[in-house]
Each structure stands twice: as structure tokens, then as C-alpha cells.
Amino acid sequence: MPGVVYGCFKRACMRGEINLEKDALRCMLATAEYKPDAADDDAARIPEVEGKGYREGGKRLTGCRVAEGGDDGAFHADDLEWPDATIAARWAVVYRGGDGLLVACVSLGGEVSSDNGPFRVAWDKDGIFTLS
């Protein structure tokens, strides 16, 4: 589950300006320097990882879906992999491509690295984040 669900995302939801299942959502990997804050509002200001096998902007999310249960809604997407990467990251940041609207920041459980091998982000079975 996330370290942060961003305020700008919540406001966009309230205005009907984002569709989690249809918008082009992406995941960038952020360095350990990043200190997630719900007030952050621009993906361009997040310290993104750099390294072999990783492209700026991260990857597009696939399989995006919202599961509803009771009063809660959980956002899910397919796991991600950078197959041949030499990178180190602490955070997975979900945002909307194009305008950089931040959605959520998920802890990877500490700094995770790969050395000329696969770097995987396996989302929690309960969802990337839940809103009540």
C-alpha cells in the first residue's frame, strides 16, 4: 500500500478529471532521496532513478482496474518489470502521463537494486492503494 495518496489526485477525483481505468497511468521509480508528501503535485520534481535499462518516465501501467467492496475501492494494475536493469530505487510513483498528475507513491520496503538483471515492482494483492 502507498506511502502517500497525493492530494492533487484526490482533488482531480472529486472534479471527475481522472479515470483510473482509462487514463494513461505510468510508474516511475524514485530514489531514496525522495521524501513523499501528500502536498507534492508535479511528477517532474521527483528525483527519478537513472541507470542502464531504465528510461525516464518509467513504464506505462497495464491491466488497470478498480475493485469495489463495501465502502472501499482498490486500484490494481499488473506488476512491472525492467528486465535488464542496473538501478536502485526506494519508491514507485504512480502518475498520469502527459500532465504529470501524481496519484500515489508506494514504498518498495527500503532501497531495492538490480545489477544487470530484472527489477520488479510487485504490487500488493490488496491493490496499489485503497480509498474509503
Coordinates of N, CA, C and O in Angstrom, one line a residue:
M1 N 0.8 -1.2 0.0 CA 0.0 0.0 0.0 C 0.9 1.2 0.0 O 2.1 1.2 0.3
P2 N 0.3 2.4 -0.4 CA 1.1 3.5 -0.6 C 1.7 4.2 0.6 O 1.2 4.1 1.7
G3 N 2.8 4.9 0.4 CA 3.3 5.8 1.4 C 2.4 7.0 1.4 O 2.2 7.6 2.4
V4 N 1.9 7.4 0.2 CA 1.1 8.6 0.0 C 0.1 8.4 -1.1 O 0.4 7.9 -2.1
V5 N -1.1 8.9 -0.9 CA -2.1 9.1 -2.0 C -2.1 10.7 -2.1 O -2.4 11.3 -1.1
Y6 N -1.7 11.2 -3.2 CA -1.5 12.6 -3.3 C -2.8 13.4 -3.3 O -3.8 13.0 -3.9
G7 N -2.7 14.6 -2.7 CA -3.9 15.5 -2.6 C -4.4 15.9 -4.0 O -5.6 16.0 -4.2
C8 N -3.5 16.2 -4.9 CA -3.9 16.6 -6.2 C -4.7 15.5 -7.0 O -5.6 15.9 -7.7
F9 N -4.4 14.3 -6.7 CA -5.2 13.2 -7.2 C -6.6 13.2 -6.6 O -7.6 13.0 -7.3
K10 N -6.6 13.3 -5.3 CA -7.9 13.3 -4.7 C -8.8 14.5 -5.2 O -10.0 14.3 -5.4
R11 N -8.2 15.6 -5.4 CA -9.0 16.8 -5.9 C -9.4 16.5 -7.3 O -10.6 16.8 -7.7
A12 N -8.6 15.9 -8.2 CA -8.9 15.5 -9.5 C -10.1 14.5 -9.5 O -11.0 14.6 -10.4
C13 N -10.1 13.6 -8.6 CA -11.2 12.6 -8.5 C -12.5 13.3 -8.2 O -13.5 13.0 -8.8
M14 N -12.4 14.3 -7.2 CA -13.6 15.0 -6.8 C -14.2 15.8 -8.0 O -15.4 16.0 -8.1
R15 N -13.4 16.2 -8.9 CA -13.8 17.0 -10.0 C -14.1 16.1 -11.3 O -14.5 16.7 -12.3
G16 N -13.9 14.8 -11.1 CA -14.2 13.9 -12.3 C -13.1 14.1 -13.4 O -13.4 13.8 -14.5
E17 N -11.9 14.5 -13.0 CA -10.9 14.8 -14.0 C -9.9 13.6 -14.3 O -9.0 13.8 -15.0
I18 N -10.1 12.5 -13.6 CA -9.2 11.4 -13.8 C -10.0 10.1 -13.9 O -11.0 9.9 -13.2
N19 N -9.6 9.2 -14.8 CA -10.2 7.9 -14.9 C -9.1 6.8 -14.7 O -8.3 6.6 -15.6
L20 N -9.1 6.2 -13.6 CA -8.0 5.2 -13.3 C -7.9 4.0 -14.3 O -6.9 3.5 -14.5
E21 N -9.1 3.7 -14.9 CA -9.1 2.6 -15.8 C -8.8 2.9 -17.2 O -8.4 2.1 -18.0
K22 N -8.9 4.2 -17.6 CA -8.8 4.6 -19.0 C -7.6 5.6 -19.2 O -7.1 5.6 -20.3
D23 N -7.2 6.4 -18.2 CA -6.1 7.3 -18.4 C -4.8 6.6 -18.6 O -4.6 5.5 -18.1
A24 N -3.8 7.2 -19.2 CA -2.5 6.7 -19.4 C -1.7 6.9 -18.2 O -0.9 7.8 -18.0
L25 N -1.8 5.9 -17.2 CA -1.1 6.0 -16.0 C 0.3 5.3 -16.1 O 0.4 4.3 -16.9
R26 N 1.3 5.9 -15.4 CA 2.6 5.4 -15.5 C 3.2 5.2 -14.1 O 2.6 5.7 -13.1
C27 N 4.3 4.5 -14.0 CA 5.0 4.3 -12.8 C 6.5 4.7 -13.0 O 7.1 4.1 -13.9
M28 N 6.9 5.7 -12.3 CA 8.4 6.0 -12.3 C 9.0 5.5 -11.0 O 8.3 5.3 -10.0
L29 N 10.2 5.2 -11.0 CA 10.9 4.8 -9.8 C 11.7 6.0 -9.2 O 12.4 6.7 -10.0
A30 N 11.6 6.2 -7.9 CA 12.2 7.3 -7.3 C 13.3 6.9 -6.3 O 13.2 5.8 -5.8
T31 N 14.3 7.7 -6.2 CA 15.5 7.4 -5.4 C 15.1 7.5 -3.9 O 14.1 8.0 -3.5
A32 N 16.1 7.1 -3.1 CA 15.9 7.2 -1.6 C 15.9 8.6 -1.1 O 15.5 8.9 0.0
E33 N 16.4 9.6 -2.0 CA 16.4 11.0 -1.6 C 14.9 11.5 -1.5 O 14.7 12.5 -0.8
Y34 N 14.0 10.9 -2.2 CA 12.6 11.4 -2.2 C 12.0 11.2 -0.8 O 12.0 10.1 -0.3
K35 N 11.3 12.2 -0.4 CA 10.5 12.1 0.9 C 9.1 12.4 0.5 O 8.7 13.6 0.3
P36 N 8.3 11.4 0.3 CA 6.9 11.6 -0.2 C 6.1 12.5 0.7 O 6.2 12.4 2.0
D37 N 5.3 13.3 0.1 CA 4.5 14.3 0.8 C 3.1 14.4 0.0 O 3.2 14.6 -1.2
A38 N 2.0 14.3 0.7 CA 0.7 14.4 0.1 C 0.5 15.7 -0.7 O -0.3 15.8 -1.6
A39 N 1.3 16.7 -0.3 CA 1.1 18.0 -1.0 C 1.9 18.1 -2.3 O 1.7 19.1 -3.0
D40 N 2.8 17.1 -2.6 CA 3.5 17.1 -3.9 C 2.5 17.1 -5.0 O 1.5 16.5 -4.9
D41 N 2.8 17.9 -6.1 CA 1.8 18.0 -7.1 C 2.4 17.9 -8.6 O 1.7 18.2 -9.5
D42 N 3.7 17.6 -8.7 CA 4.3 17.6 -10.0 C 5.3 16.5 -10.1 O 6.3 16.5 -9.4
A43 N 5.0 15.5 -11.0 CA 6.0 14.4 -11.2 C 7.3 14.8 -11.6 O 8.3 14.1 -11.3
A44 N 7.5 15.9 -12.3 CA 8.7 16.4 -12.8 C 9.7 16.8 -11.7 O 10.9 16.8 -11.9
R45 N 9.2 17.0 -10.5 CA 10.0 17.4 -9.3 C 10.5 16.2 -8.5 O 11.2 16.4 -7.5
I46 N 10.1 15.0 -8.9 CA 10.5 13.8 -8.1 C 11.9 13.3 -8.5 O 12.1 13.2 -9.7
P47 N 12.8 13.0 -7.6 CA 14.1 12.5 -8.0 C 14.0 11.1 -8.6 O 13.9 10.1 -7.8
E48 N 14.0 11.0 -9.9 CA 13.8 9.7 -10.5 C 15.2 9.0 -10.7 O 16.2 9.6 -10.8
V49 N 15.1 7.7 -10.6 CA 16.3 6.9 -10.8 C 16.9 7.0 -12.2 O 16.1 7.4 -13.1
E50 N 18.1 6.8 -12.3 CA 18.8 6.7 -13.6 C 19.7 5.5 -13.6 O 20.2 5.1 -12.6
G51 N 19.8 4.9 -14.8 CA 20.6 3.8 -14.9 C 20.3 2.9 -16.1 O 19.3 3.1 -16.8
K52 N 21.2 1.9 -16.4 CA 21.0 1.0 -17.5 C 19.7 0.3 -17.4 O 19.3 -0.2 -16.4
G53 N 19.0 0.3 -18.5 CA 17.7 -0.5 -18.6 C 16.5 0.3 -18.1 O 15.4 -0.3 -18.1
Y54 N 16.7 1.5 -17.7 CA 15.5 2.3 -17.2 C 15.4 3.6 -18.0 O 16.4 4.3 -18.2
R55 N 14.3 3.9 -18.5 CA 14.0 5.1 -19.3 C 13.3 6.1 -18.4 O 12.4 5.8 -17.6
E56 N 13.7 7.4 -18.6 CA 13.0 8.5 -17.9 C 11.5 8.4 -18.1 O 11.0 8.1 -19.2
G57 N 10.7 8.5 -17.0 CA 9.3 8.4 -17.1 C 8.8 7.1 -16.7 O 7.6 6.9 -16.5
G58 N 9.7 6.1 -16.5 CA 9.2 4.8 -16.1 C 8.5 4.0 -17.2 O 8.8 4.1 -18.3
K59 N 7.5 3.3 -16.7 CA 6.7 2.4 -17.6 C 5.2 2.7 -17.5 O 4.7 3.1 -16.4
R60 N 4.5 2.5 -18.5 CA 3.0 2.6 -18.5 C 2.4 1.4 -17.8 O 2.9 0.3 -17.9
L61 N 1.4 1.8 -16.9 CA 0.7 0.7 -16.2 C -0.3 0.0 -17.2 O -0.9 0.7 -18.0
T62 N -0.4 -1.3 -17.1 CA -1.3 -2.1 -17.8 C -2.2 -2.8 -16.9 O -1.9 -3.0 -15.7
G63 N -3.3 -3.3 -17.4 CA -4.3 -4.0 -16.5 C -4.9 -3.2 -15.4 O -5.2 -3.7 -14.4
C64 N -5.0 -1.9 -15.6 CA -5.6 -1.0 -14.6 C -7.0 -1.3 -14.4 O -7.8 -1.4 -15.3
R65 N -7.4 -1.5 -13.1 CA -8.8 -1.8 -12.7 C -9.1 -1.3 -11.3 O -8.2 -1.3 -10.5
V66 N -10.3 -1.0 -11.1 CA -10.8 -0.6 -9.8 C -11.7 -1.7 -9.3 O -12.6 -2.1 -9.9
A67 N -11.4 -2.2 -8.1 CA -12.2 -3.2 -7.4 C -13.0 -2.6 -6.3 O -12.4 -1.9 -5.4
E68 N -14.3 -2.7 -6.3 CA -15.1 -2.1 -5.2 C -15.6 -3.2 -4.3 O -15.9 -4.3 -4.7
G69 N -15.5 -2.8 -3.0 CA -16.0 -3.7 -2.0 C -16.5 -2.9 -0.8 O -15.7 -2.2 -0.1
G70 N -17.8 -3.0 -0.5 CA -18.3 -2.2 0.6 C -18.2 -0.8 0.4 O -18.6 -0.3 -0.7
D71 N -17.5 -0.1 1.3 CA -17.3 1.4 1.2 C -16.0 1.7 0.5 O -15.6 2.9 0.4
D72 N -15.2 0.7 0.2 CA -13.8 0.9 -0.3 C -13.7 0.6 -1.8 O -14.5 -0.1 -2.3
G73 N -12.7 1.3 -2.4 CA -12.3 1.0 -3.7 C -10.8 0.8 -3.8 O -10.1 1.6 -3.2
A74 N -10.4 -0.2 -4.4 CA -8.9 -0.5 -4.5 C -8.5 -0.4 -6.0 O -9.2 -1.0 -6.8
F75 N -7.4 0.2 -6.2 CA -6.8 0.3 -7.5 C -5.8 -0.7 -7.7 O -4.9 -0.9 -6.9
H76 N -5.9 -1.5 -8.8 CA -4.9 -2.5 -9.1 C -4.4 -2.3 -10.5 O -5.0 -1.7 -11.4
A77 N -3.2 -2.8 -10.8 CA -2.6 -2.9 -12.1 C -1.6 -4.1 -12.1 O -1.3 -4.6 -11.1
D78 N -1.2 -4.4 -13.3 CA -0.3 -5.5 -13.5 C 1.1 -5.1 -12.9 O 1.5 -3.9 -12.9
D79 N 1.8 -6.1 -12.4 CA 3.2 -5.9 -11.9 C 4.0 -5.4 -13.0 O 3.7 -5.6 -14.2
L80 N 5.1 -4.8 -12.6 CA 6.1 -4.2 -13.6 C 7.4 -4.9 -13.5 O 7.8 -5.3 -12.4
E81 N 8.1 -4.9 -14.6 CA 9.5 -5.4 -14.6 C 10.3 -4.6 -15.7 O 9.9 -4.4 -16.8
W82 N 11.5 -4.3 -15.2 CA 12.6 -3.7 -16.1 C 13.5 -4.9 -16.2 O 14.3 -5.2 -15.2
P83 N 13.6 -5.6 -17.3 CA 14.2 -6.9 -17.4 C 15.8 -6.9 -17.3 O 16.3 -7.9 -16.7
D84 N 16.4 -5.9 -17.7 CA 17.9 -5.9 -17.7 C 18.4 -4.5 -17.2 O 18.8 -3.7 -18.0
A85 N 18.2 -4.3 -15.9 CA 18.5 -3.0 -15.4 C 19.6 -3.0 -14.3 O 19.8 -4.0 -13.6
T86 N 20.2 -1.9 -14.3 CA 21.2 -1.6 -13.2 C 20.7 -0.3 -12.5 O 21.1 0.8 -13.0
I87 N 19.9 -0.4 -11.5 CA 19.3 0.7 -10.9 C 19.0 0.4 -9.4 O 19.1 -0.7 -9.0
A88 N 18.8 1.5 -8.6 CA 18.4 1.4 -7.2 C 17.3 2.4 -7.0 O 17.3 3.5 -7.4
A89 N 16.2 1.9 -6.3 CA 15.0 2.7 -6.1 C 14.5 2.4 -4.7 O 14.6 1.3 -4.2
R90 N 13.7 3.4 -4.2 CA 13.1 3.3 -2.9 C 11.6 3.4 -3.0 O 10.8 2.9 -2.1
W91 N 11.1 4.1 -4.0 CA 9.7 4.4 -4.2 C 9.2 4.1 -5.6 O 9.9 4.3 -6.6
A92 N 8.0 3.6 -5.7 CA 7.3 3.5 -7.0 C 6.2 4.6 -7.0 O 5.3 4.6 -6.1
V93 N 6.3 5.5 -8.0 CA 5.4 6.7 -8.0 C 4.5 6.5 -9.2 O 4.9 6.5 -10.3
V94 N 3.2 6.4 -8.9 CA 2.1 6.3 -10.0 C 1.7 7.7 -10.3 O 1.4 8.5 -9.4
Y95 N 1.7 8.0 -11.6 CA 1.2 9.4 -12.1 C 0.6 9.2 -13.4 O 0.7 8.2 -14.1
R96 N -0.1 10.3 -13.9 CA -0.7 10.3 -15.2 C 0.3 10.9 -16.2 O 0.8 12.0 -16.0
G97 N 0.5 10.1 -17.3 CA 1.4 10.6 -18.3 C 0.8 11.8 -19.0 O -0.4 12.1 -18.9
G98 N 1.6 12.6 -19.6 CA 1.1 13.8 -20.2 C 1.2 15.1 -19.3 O 2.1 15.9 -19.5
D99 N 0.4 15.1 -18.3 CA 0.4 16.3 -17.4 C 1.1 16.0 -16.1 O 1.3 17.0 -15.3
G100 N 1.5 14.8 -15.8 CA 2.3 14.5 -14.6 C 1.5 14.6 -13.3 O 2.1 14.7 -12.2
L101 N 0.2 14.4 -13.4 CA -0.6 14.4 -12.2 C -0.2 13.2 -11.3 O -0.3 12.1 -11.7
L102 N 0.2 13.5 -10.1 CA 0.6 12.5 -9.2 C -0.6 11.8 -8.6 O -1.6 12.4 -8.2
V103 N -0.5 10.5 -8.5 CA -1.6 9.6 -8.0 C -1.3 9.1 -6.6 O -1.9 9.4 -5.6
A104 N -0.2 8.2 -6.6 CA 0.2 7.6 -5.3 C 1.6 7.2 -5.4 O 2.2 7.1 -6.4
C105 N 2.2 7.1 -4.2 CA 3.6 6.7 -4.0 C 3.6 5.5 -3.1 O 3.1 5.5 -2.0
V106 N 4.3 4.4 -3.6 CA 4.3 3.2 -2.9 C 5.7 2.9 -2.4 O 6.7 2.9 -3.3
S107 N 5.9 2.5 -1.2 CA 7.2 2.1 -0.7 C 7.6 0.8 -1.2 O 6.8 -0.1 -1.3
L108 N 8.8 0.6 -1.6 CA 9.4 -0.7 -2.0 C 9.9 -1.4 -0.9 O 10.5 -2.5 -1.0
G109 N 9.7 -0.9 0.3 CA 10.2 -1.6 1.6 C 11.6 -1.3 1.9 O 12.3 -2.1 2.7
G110 N 12.2 -0.3 1.4 CA 13.6 0.0 1.5 C 14.2 0.2 0.1 O 13.5 0.0 -0.9
E111 N 15.5 0.5 0.1 CA 16.1 0.7 -1.2 C 16.3 -0.7 -1.8 O 16.9 -1.6 -1.2
V112 N 15.9 -0.8 -3.1 CA 16.0 -2.1 -3.8 C 16.8 -1.8 -5.0 O 16.7 -0.8 -5.7
S113 N 17.7 -2.8 -5.4 CA 18.6 -2.6 -6.5 C 18.6 -3.8 -7.4 O 18.3 -4.9 -6.9
S114 N 19.0 -3.6 -8.6 CA 19.3 -4.7 -9.5 C 20.6 -4.4 -10.2 O 21.0 -3.2 -10.4
D115 N 21.4 -5.4 -10.6 CA 22.7 -5.2 -11.3 C 22.7 -6.1 -12.5 O 22.9 -7.3 -12.4
N116 N 22.4 -5.5 -13.7 CA 22.3 -6.2 -14.9 C 21.3 -7.3 -14.8 O 21.5 -8.4 -15.4
G117 N 20.2 -7.1 -14.2 CA 19.2 -8.1 -14.0 C 17.8 -7.5 -13.9 O 17.6 -6.3 -14.0
P118 N 16.8 -8.3 -13.6 CA 15.4 -7.8 -13.5 C 15.2 -7.0 -12.3 O 15.7 -7.3 -11.2
F119 N 14.5 -5.9 -12.5 CA 14.0 -5.1 -11.4 C 12.5 -5.2 -11.4 O 11.9 -4.8 -12.4
R120 N 11.9 -5.7 -10.4 CA 10.4 -5.9 -10.4 C 9.7 -5.1 -9.3 O 10.2 -4.9 -8.2
V121 N 8.6 -4.6 -9.7 CA 7.6 -4.0 -8.8 C 6.4 -4.9 -8.7 O 5.7 -5.0 -9.7
A122 N 6.2 -5.6 -7.6 CA 5.1 -6.5 -7.4 C 4.1 -5.8 -6.5 O 4.4 -5.6 -5.3
W123 N 3.0 -5.3 -7.0 CA 2.0 -4.6 -6.2 C 1.4 -5.5 -5.2 O 1.2 -6.7 -5.4
D124 N 1.0 -4.9 -4.1 CA 0.2 -5.6 -3.0 C -1.0 -6.3 -3.6 O -1.7 -5.7 -4.4
K125 N -1.3 -7.5 -3.1 CA -2.5 -8.2 -3.6 C -3.8 -7.4 -3.3 O -4.8 -7.6 -4.0
D126 N -3.8 -6.5 -2.3 CA -5.0 -5.7 -2.0 C -5.1 -4.5 -2.8 O -6.1 -3.7 -2.6
G127 N -4.1 -4.2 -3.6 CA -4.2 -3.1 -4.5 C -3.0 -2.1 -4.3 O -2.3 -2.2 -3.3
I128 N -2.8 -1.3 -5.3 CA -1.7 -0.3 -5.2 C -2.1 0.8 -4.1 O -1.3 1.2 -3.4
F129 N -3.4 1.1 -4.1 CA -3.9 1.9 -3.0 C -5.4 1.7 -2.9 O -6.0 1.2 -3.8
T130 N -6.0 2.1 -1.7 CA -7.4 1.9 -1.4 C -7.9 3.3 -1.0 O -7.2 4.0 -0.3
L131 N -9.1 3.6 -1.5 CA -9.8 4.8 -1.0 C -11.1 4.4 -0.3 O -11.8 3.5 -0.8
S132 N -11.4 5.0 0.8 CA -12.6 4.7 1.6 C -13.6 5.9 1.5 O -13.2 7.0 1.3

